[in-house]
Tab-separated table of C-alpha atoms and ligand atoms in Angstrom:
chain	number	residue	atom	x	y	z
A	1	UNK	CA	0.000	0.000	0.000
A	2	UNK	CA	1.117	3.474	-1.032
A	3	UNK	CA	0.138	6.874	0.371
A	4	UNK	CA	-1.713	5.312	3.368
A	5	UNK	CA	-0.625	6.298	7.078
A	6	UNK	CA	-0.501	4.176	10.129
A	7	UNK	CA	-3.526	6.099	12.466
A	8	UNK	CA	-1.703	8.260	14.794
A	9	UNK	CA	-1.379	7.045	18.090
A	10	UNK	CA	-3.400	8.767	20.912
A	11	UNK	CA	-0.737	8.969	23.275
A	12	UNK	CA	3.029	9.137	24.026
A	13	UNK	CA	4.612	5.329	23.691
A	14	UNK	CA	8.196	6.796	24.259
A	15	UNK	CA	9.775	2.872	24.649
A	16	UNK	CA	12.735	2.039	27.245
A	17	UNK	CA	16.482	3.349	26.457
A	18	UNK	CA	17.120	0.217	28.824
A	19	UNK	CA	15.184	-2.135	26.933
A	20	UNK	CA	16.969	-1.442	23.805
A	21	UNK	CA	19.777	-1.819	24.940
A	22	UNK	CA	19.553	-5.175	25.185
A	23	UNK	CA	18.503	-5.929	21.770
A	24	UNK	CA	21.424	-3.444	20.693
A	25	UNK	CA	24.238	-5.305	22.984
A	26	UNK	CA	22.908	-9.009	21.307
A	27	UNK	CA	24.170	-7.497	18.115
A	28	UNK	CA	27.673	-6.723	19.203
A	29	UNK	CA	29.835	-9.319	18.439
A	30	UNK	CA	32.452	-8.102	20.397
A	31	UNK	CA	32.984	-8.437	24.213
A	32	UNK	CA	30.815	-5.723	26.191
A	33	UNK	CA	31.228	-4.992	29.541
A	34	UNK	CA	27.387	-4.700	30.850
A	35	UNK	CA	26.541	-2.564	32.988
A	36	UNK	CA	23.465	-1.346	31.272
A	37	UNK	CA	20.517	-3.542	32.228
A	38	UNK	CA	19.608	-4.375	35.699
A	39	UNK	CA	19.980	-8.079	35.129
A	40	UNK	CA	21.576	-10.293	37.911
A	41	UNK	CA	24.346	-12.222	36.282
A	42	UNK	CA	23.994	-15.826	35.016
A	43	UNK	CA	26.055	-16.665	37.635
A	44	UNK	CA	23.531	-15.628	40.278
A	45	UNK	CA	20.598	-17.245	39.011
A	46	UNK	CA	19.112	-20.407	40.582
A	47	UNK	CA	19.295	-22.038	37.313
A	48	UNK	CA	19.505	-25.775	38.585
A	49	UNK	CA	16.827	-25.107	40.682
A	50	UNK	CA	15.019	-23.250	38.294
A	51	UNK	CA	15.204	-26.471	35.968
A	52	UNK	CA	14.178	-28.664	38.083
A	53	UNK	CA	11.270	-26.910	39.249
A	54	UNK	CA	10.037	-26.857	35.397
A	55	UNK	CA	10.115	-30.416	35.543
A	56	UNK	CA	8.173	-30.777	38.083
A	57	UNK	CA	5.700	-28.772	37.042
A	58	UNK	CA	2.872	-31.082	37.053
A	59	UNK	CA	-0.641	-31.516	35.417
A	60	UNK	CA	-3.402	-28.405	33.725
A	61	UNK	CA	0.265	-26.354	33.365
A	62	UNK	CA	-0.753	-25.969	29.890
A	63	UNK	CA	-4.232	-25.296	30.504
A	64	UNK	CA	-5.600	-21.568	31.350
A	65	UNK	CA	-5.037	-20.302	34.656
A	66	UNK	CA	-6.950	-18.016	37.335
A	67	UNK	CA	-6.263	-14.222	36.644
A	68	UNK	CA	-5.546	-13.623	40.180
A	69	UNK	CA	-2.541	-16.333	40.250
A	70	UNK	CA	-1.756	-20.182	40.392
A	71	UNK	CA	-3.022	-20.788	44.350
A	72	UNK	CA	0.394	-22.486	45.397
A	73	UNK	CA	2.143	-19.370	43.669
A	74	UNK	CA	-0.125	-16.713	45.713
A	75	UNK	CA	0.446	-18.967	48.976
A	76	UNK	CA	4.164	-18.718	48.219
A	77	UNK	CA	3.845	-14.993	47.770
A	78	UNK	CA	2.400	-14.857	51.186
A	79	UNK	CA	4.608	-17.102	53.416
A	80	UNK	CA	7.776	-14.954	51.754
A	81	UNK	CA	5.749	-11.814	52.742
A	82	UNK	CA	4.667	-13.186	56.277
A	83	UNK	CA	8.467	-14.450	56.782
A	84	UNK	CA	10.072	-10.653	55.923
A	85	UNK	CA	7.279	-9.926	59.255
A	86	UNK	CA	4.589	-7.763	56.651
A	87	UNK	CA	0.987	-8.081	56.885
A	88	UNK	CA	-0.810	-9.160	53.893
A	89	UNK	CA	-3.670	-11.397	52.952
A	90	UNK	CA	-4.671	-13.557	50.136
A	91	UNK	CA	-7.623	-10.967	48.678
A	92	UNK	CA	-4.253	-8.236	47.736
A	93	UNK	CA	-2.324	-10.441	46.252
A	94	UNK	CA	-2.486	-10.424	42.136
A	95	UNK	CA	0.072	-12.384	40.408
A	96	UNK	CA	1.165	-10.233	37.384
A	97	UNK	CA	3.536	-10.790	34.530
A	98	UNK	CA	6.802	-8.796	36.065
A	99	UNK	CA	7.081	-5.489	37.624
A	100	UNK	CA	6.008	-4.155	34.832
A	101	UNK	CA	2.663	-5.321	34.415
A	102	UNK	CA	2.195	-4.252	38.307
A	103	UNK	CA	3.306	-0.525	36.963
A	104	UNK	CA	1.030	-0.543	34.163
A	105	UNK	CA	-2.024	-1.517	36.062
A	106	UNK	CA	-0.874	1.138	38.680
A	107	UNK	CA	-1.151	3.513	36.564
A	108	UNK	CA	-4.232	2.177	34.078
A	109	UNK	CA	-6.356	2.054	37.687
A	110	UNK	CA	-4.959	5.411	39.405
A	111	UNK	CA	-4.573	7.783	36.085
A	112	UNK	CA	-6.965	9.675	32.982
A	113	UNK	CA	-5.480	11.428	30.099
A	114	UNK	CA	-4.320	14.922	30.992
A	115	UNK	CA	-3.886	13.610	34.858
A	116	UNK	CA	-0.460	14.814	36.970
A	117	UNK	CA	1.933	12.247	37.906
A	118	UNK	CA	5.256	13.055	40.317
A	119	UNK	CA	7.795	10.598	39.622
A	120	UNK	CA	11.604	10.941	41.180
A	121	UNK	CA	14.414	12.831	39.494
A	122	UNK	CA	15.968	10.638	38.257
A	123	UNK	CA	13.323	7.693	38.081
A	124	UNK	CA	12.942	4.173	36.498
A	125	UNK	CA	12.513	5.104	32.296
A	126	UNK	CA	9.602	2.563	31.889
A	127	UNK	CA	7.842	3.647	34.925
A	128	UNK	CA	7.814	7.350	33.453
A	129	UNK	CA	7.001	5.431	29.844
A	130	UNK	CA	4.095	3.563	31.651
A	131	UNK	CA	2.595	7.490	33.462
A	132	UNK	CA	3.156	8.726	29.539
A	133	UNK	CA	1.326	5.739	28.135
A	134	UNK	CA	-2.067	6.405	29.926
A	135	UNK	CA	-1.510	10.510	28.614
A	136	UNK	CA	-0.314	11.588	32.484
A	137	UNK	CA	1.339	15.050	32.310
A	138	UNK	CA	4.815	13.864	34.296
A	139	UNK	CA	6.508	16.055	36.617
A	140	UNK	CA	9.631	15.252	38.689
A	141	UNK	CA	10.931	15.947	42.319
A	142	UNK	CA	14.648	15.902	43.011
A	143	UNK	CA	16.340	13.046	45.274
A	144	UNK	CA	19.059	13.218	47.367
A	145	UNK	CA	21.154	10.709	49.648
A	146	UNK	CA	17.432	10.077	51.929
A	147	UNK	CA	15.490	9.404	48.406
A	148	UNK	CA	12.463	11.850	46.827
A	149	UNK	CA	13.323	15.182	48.682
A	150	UNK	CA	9.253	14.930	49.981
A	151	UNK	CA	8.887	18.218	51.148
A	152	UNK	CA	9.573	19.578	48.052
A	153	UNK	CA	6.314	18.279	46.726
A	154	UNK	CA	3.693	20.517	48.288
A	155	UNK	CA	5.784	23.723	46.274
A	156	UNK	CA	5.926	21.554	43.079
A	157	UNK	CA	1.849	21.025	43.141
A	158	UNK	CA	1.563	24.192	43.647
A	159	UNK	CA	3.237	25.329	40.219
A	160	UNK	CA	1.292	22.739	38.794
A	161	UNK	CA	-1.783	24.173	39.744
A	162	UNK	CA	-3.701	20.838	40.431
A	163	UNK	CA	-3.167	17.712	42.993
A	164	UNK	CA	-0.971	14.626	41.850
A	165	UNK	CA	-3.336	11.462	41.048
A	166	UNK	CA	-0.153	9.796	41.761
A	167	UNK	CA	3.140	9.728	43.064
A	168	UNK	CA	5.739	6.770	41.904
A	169	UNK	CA	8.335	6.048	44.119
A	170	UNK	CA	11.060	3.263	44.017
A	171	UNK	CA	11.672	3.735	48.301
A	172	UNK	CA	14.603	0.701	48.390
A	173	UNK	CA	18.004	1.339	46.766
A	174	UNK	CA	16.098	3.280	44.015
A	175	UNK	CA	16.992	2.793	40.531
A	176	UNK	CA	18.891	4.296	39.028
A	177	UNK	CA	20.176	6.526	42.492
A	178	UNK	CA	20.750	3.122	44.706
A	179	UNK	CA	19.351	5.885	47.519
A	180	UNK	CA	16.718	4.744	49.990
A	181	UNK	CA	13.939	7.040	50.927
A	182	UNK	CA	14.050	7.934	54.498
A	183	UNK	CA	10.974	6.996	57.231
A	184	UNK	CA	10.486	10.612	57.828
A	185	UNK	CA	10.034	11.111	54.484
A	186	UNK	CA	8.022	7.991	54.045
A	187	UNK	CA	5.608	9.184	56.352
A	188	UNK	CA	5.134	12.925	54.950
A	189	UNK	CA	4.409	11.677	51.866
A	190	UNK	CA	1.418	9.067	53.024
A	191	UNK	CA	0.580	12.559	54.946
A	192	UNK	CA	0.471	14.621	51.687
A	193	UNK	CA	-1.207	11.216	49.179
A	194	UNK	CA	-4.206	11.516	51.696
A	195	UNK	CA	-4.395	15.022	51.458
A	196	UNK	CA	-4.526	14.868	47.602
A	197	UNK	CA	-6.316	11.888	47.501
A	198	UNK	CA	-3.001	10.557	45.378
A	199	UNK	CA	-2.019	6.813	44.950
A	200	UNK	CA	1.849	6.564	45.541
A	201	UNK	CA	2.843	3.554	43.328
A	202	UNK	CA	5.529	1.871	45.712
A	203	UNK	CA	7.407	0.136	43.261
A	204	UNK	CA	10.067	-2.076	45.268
A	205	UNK	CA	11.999	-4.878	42.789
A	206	UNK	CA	15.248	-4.744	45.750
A	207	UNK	CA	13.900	-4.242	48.870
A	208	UNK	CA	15.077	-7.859	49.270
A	209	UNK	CA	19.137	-6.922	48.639
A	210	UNK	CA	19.841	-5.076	51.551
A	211	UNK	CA	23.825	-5.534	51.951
A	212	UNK	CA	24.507	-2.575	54.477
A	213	UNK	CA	22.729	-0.434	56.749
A	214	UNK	CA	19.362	-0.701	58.846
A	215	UNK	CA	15.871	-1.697	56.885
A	216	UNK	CA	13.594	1.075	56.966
A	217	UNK	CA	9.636	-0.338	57.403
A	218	UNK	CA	7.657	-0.075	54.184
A	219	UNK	CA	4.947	2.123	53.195
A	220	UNK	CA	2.543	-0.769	53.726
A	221	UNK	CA	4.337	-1.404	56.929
A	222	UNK	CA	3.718	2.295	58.263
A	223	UNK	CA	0.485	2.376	56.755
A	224	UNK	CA	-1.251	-1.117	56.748
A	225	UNK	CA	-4.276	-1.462	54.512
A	226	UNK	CA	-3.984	1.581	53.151
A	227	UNK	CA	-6.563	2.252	50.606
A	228	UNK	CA	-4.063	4.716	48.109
A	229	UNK	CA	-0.792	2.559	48.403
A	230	UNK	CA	-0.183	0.703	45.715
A	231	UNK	CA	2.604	-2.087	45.931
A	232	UNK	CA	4.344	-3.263	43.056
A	233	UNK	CA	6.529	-6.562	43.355
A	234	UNK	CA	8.505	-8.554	41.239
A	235	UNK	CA	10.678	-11.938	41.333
A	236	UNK	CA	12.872	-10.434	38.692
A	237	UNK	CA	15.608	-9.014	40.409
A	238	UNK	CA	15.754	-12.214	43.279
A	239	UNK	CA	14.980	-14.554	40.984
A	240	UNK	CA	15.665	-14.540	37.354
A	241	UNK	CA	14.307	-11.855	35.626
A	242	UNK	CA	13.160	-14.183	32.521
A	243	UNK	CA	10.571	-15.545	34.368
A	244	UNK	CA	8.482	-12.523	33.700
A	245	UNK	CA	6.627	-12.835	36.895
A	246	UNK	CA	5.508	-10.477	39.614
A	247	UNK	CA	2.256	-9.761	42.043
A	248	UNK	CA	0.714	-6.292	42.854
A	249	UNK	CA	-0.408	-6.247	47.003
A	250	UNK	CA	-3.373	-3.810	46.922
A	251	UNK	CA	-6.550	-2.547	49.132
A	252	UNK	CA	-8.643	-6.041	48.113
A	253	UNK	CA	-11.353	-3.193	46.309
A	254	UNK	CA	-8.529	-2.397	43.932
A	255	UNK	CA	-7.476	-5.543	43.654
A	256	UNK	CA	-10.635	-6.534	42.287
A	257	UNK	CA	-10.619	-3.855	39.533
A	258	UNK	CA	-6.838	-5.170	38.629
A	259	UNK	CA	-8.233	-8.371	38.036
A	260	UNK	CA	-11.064	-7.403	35.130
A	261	UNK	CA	-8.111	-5.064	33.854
A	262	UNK	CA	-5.270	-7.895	33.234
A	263	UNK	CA	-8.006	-10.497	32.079
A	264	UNK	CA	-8.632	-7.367	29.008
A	265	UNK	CA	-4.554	-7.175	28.549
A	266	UNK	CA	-3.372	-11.018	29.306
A	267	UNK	CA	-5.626	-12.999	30.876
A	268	UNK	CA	-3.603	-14.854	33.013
A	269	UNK	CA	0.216	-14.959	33.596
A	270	UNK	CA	2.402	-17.952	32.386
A	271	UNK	CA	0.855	-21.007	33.525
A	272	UNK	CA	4.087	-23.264	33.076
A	273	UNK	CA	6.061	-20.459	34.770
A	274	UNK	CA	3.900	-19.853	37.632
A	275	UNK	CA	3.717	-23.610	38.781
A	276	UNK	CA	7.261	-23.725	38.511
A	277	UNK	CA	8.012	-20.323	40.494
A	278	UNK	CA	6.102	-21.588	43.218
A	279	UNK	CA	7.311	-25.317	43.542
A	280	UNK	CA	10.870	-23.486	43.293
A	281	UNK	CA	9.514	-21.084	46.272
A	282	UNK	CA	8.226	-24.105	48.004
A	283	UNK	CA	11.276	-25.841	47.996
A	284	UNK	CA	12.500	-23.362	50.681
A	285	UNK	CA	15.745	-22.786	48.563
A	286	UNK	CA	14.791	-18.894	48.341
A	287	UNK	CA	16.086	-18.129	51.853
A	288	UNK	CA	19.464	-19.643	50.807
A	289	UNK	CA	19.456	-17.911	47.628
A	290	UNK	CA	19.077	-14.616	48.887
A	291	UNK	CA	22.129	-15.009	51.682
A	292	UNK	CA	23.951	-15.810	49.140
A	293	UNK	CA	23.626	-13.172	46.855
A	294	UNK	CA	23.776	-10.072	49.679
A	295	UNK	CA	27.371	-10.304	49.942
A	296	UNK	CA	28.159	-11.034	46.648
A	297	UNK	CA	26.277	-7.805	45.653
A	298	UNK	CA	27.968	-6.047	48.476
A	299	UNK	CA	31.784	-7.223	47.196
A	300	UNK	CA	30.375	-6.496	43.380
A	301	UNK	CA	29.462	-2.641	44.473
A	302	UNK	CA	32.427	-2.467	46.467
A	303	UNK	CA	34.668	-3.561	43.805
A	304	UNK	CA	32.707	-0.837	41.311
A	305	UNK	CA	33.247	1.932	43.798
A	306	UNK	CA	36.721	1.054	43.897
A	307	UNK	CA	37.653	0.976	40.573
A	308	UNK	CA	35.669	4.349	39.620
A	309	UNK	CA	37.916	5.879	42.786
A	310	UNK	CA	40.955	4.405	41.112
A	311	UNK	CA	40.457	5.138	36.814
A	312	UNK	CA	38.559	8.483	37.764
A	313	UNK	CA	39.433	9.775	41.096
A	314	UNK	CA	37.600	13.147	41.571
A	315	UNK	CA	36.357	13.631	37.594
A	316	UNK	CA	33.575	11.615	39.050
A	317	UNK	CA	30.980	11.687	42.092
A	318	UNK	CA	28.802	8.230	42.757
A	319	UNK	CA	26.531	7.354	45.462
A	320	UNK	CA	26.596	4.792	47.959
A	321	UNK	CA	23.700	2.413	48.228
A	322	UNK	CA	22.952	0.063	50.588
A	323	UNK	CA	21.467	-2.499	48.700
A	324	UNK	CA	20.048	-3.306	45.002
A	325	UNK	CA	21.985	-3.283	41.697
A	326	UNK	CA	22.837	0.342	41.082
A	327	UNK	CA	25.566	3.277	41.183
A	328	UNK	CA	24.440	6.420	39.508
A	329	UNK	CA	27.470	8.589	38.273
A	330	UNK	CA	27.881	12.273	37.841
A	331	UNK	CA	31.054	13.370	35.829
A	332	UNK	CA	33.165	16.480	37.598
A	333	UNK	CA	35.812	18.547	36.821
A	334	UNK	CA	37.217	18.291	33.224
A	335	UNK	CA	34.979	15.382	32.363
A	336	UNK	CA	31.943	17.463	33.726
A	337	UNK	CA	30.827	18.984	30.223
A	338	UNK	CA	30.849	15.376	28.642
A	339	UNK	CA	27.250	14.276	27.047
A	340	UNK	CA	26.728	10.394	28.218
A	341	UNK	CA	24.552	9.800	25.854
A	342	UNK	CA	26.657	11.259	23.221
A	343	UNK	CA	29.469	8.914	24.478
A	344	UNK	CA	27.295	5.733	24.475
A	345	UNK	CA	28.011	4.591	20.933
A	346	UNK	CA	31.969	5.276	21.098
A	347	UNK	CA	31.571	3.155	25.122
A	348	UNK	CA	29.767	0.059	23.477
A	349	UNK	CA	32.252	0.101	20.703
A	350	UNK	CA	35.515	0.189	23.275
A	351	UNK	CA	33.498	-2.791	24.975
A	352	UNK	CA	31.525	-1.348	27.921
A	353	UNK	CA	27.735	-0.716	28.237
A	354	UNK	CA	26.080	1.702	30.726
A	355	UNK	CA	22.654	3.769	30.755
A	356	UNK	CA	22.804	7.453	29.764
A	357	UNK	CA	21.704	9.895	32.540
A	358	UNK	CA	19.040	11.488	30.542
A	359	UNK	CA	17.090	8.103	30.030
A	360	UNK	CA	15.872	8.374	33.578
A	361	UNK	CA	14.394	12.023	33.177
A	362	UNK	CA	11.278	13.088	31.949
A	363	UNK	CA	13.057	16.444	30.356
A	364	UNK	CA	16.143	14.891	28.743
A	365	UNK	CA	18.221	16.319	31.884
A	366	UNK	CA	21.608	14.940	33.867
A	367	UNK	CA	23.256	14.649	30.280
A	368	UNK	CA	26.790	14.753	32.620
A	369	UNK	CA	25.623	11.349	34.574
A	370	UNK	CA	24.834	7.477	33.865
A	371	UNK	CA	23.717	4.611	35.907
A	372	UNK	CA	25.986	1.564	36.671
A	373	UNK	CA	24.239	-1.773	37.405
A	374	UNK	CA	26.758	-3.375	39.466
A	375	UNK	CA	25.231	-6.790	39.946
A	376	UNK	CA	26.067	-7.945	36.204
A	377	UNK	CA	29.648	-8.655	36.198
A	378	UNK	CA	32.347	-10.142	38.384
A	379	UNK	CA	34.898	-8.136	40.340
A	380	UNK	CA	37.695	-8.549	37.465
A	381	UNK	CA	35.209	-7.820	34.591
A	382	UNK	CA	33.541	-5.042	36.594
A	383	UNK	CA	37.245	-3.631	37.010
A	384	UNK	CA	37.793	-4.315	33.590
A	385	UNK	CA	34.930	-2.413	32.268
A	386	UNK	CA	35.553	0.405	34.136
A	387	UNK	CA	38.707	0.969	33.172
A	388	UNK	CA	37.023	1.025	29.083
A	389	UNK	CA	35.084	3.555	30.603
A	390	UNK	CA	37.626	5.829	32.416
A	391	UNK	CA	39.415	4.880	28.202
A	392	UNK	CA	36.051	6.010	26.709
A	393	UNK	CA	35.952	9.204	28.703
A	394	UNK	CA	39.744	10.186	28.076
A	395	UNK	CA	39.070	10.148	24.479
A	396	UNK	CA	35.879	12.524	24.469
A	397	UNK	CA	38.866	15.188	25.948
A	398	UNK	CA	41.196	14.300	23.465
A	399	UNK	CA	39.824	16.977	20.194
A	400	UNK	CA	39.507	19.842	22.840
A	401	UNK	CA	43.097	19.517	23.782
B	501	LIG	C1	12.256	-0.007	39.713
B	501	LIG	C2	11.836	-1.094	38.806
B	501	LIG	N1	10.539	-1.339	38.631
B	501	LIG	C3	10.093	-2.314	37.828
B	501	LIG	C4	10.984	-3.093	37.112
B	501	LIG	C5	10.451	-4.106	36.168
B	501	LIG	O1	10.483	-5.362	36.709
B	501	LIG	P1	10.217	-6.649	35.804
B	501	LIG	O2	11.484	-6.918	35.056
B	501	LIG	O3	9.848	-7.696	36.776
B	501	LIG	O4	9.085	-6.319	34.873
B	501	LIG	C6	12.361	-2.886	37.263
B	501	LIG	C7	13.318	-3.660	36.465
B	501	LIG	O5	14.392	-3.191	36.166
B	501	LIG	C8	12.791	-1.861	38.123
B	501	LIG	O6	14.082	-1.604	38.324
């Protein structure tokens, strides 16, 4: 057909830099350095385990499954919630298909077109993508070394002009920051969702990979029950994030509406997949898994923090997170004029992938920063990739000098 054009699409689909990057790095044929995707490494994935549970599996895995979850999966889901001392109960509990599919019914249930969002600055790309993709107009409050700076909100809503319908926040070793939102600020902003009547989409993949420092309680720890908190879970990052499967513990009334919505999108989640998650969950091997990978993450950061301090010294500020899978960089000094996302192309092509500051604001901001996943790569390859990087950064100086 000639001279016909697709229908345009009624609202902003603005896709994942991170995503893409890992069709992009399966068409390098060289050896990359990845520190782009927040993957755990092969080496950290229960794959045995994983294999045998598929086996397992047992009969009516190929059939259709309930919407709200295979039962052994959501009983799973419940002792691991019960066992980390939170309250929850079977009517909250939605199995979804990742993270993900939590965020987008988060947002599908709590936003209209034309609707004000507050996300973090910087925040998780796909959670901004998923506000854009139900037409939310997206504003962002600043973090610092306690998470979302909260009390900047009520000044922010009031340039707006209008009340937030929600607020997404990634509390636990935030990505990309690593920072942990503080339980003073944790309870200002339940204080300021109820006076807005705004749903804060508590979206918390790590909480689970705290390495250092004191847990702080959740928002549905402070705030049991509470009809405008909306948790969003996934097995992705504990797990294996190829197993595409996640639940969504919310007020049972919204819980119900999530239901109807994922049986118009999916359905149900992975039959096959579920069964398998939860006789791998039943097994009990989870508890081991999990000690096991805390220090490893912990020697992993370590060994990242190291060898910025030691190829960059003070052309480059990171943070210090007590958990999860992330650094977030800011160049300094003579590297601070340097566009990251400019750089990208000449990084992957001197072997070593990261994620460009700007992908994780909704105004193309923090061009001078990037985000490190940390959990990827062994000490020796992580040391190896950053020195590409400190390479990569030399040679963006190189035709001003
Ligand atoms: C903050 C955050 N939310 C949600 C997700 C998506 O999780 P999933 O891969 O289970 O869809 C991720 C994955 O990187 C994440 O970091």
């Amino acid at each position: 057909m000639t001279g016909i054009e697709p229908r345009p699409v009624p609202r902003a689909l603005v896709g994942s830099v991170i995503d893409a990057s890992t069709a992009l790095l399966a068409e390098q044929s060289h050896d990359v350095v990845r520190f782009a995707m927040g993957a755990p490494g092969e080496d950290l994935i229960p794959v045995a385990d994983l294999d045998a549970a598929f086996a397992r599996a047992g009969t009516g895995r190929y059939d259709y499954g309930e919407t709200e979850g295979d039962t052994k999966l959501r009983r799973e889901i419940l002792r691991l919630t019960e066992e980390q001392g939170r309250r929850t109960s079977d009517e909250r509990i939605l199995v979804t298909t990742g993270g993900m599919q939590g965020l987008d019914l988060a947002f599908k249930l709590s936003v209209d077109a034309g609707d004000l969002v507050i996300v973090e600055a910087p925040t998780y790309t796909n959670g901004n993508a998923t506000a854009l993709s139900y037409g939310a107009e997206v504003i962002a409050a600043p973090v610092d070394a306690d998470g979302m700076i909260v009390e900047m909100l009520p000044e922010l809503v009031e340039r707006a002009g209008r009340p937030p319908a929600a607020i997404y926040t990634i509390p636990n070793f935030q990505n990309p920051s690593g920072v942990t939102l503080s339980r003073a600020r944790r309870e200002l902003l339940l204080e300021l969702a109820e006076r807005w009547g705004a749903v804060i989409i508590d979206d918390d993949p790590y909480g689970q990979l705290r390495f250092s420092g004191e847990d702080v309680p959740g928002l549905g720890d402070i705030a049991p029950d509470h009809p405008l908190v909306f948790q969003v879970r996934t097995f992705s990052k504990t797990v294996a994030p190829g197993l595409r499967t996640g639940w969504i513990d919310v007020e049972p009334r919204l819980r119900a509406l999530a239901v109807n919505a994922k049986q118009a999108m999916d359905t149900c989640t992975s039959v096959p997949v579920q069964r398998a998650v939860a006789d791998y969950l039943e097994s009990g091997a989870q508890r081991a898994h999990l000690e096991r990978l805390r220090p490893i993450y912990r020697e992993r950061k370590e060994a990242m923090q190291a060898a910025l301090a030691r190829h960059l010294g003070d052309r480059v500020e990171f943070t210090d997170p007590d958990g999860g899978f992330f650094l977030w960089a800011t160049l300094r000094g003579e590297y601070a004029g340097i566009d990251t996302e400019q750089m990208f192309a000449e990084a992957v092509r001197r072997g070593v992938a990261y994620i460009p500051g700007p992908a994780f604001t909704v105004d193309g901001s923090m061009r001078d920063a990037f985000r490190l996943c940390f959990a990827t790569s062994s000490p020796a390859r992580i040391e190896e990739g950053v020195s590409r990087l400190a390479g990569t950064l030399e040679a963006q100086l190189e035709p001003a000098r």
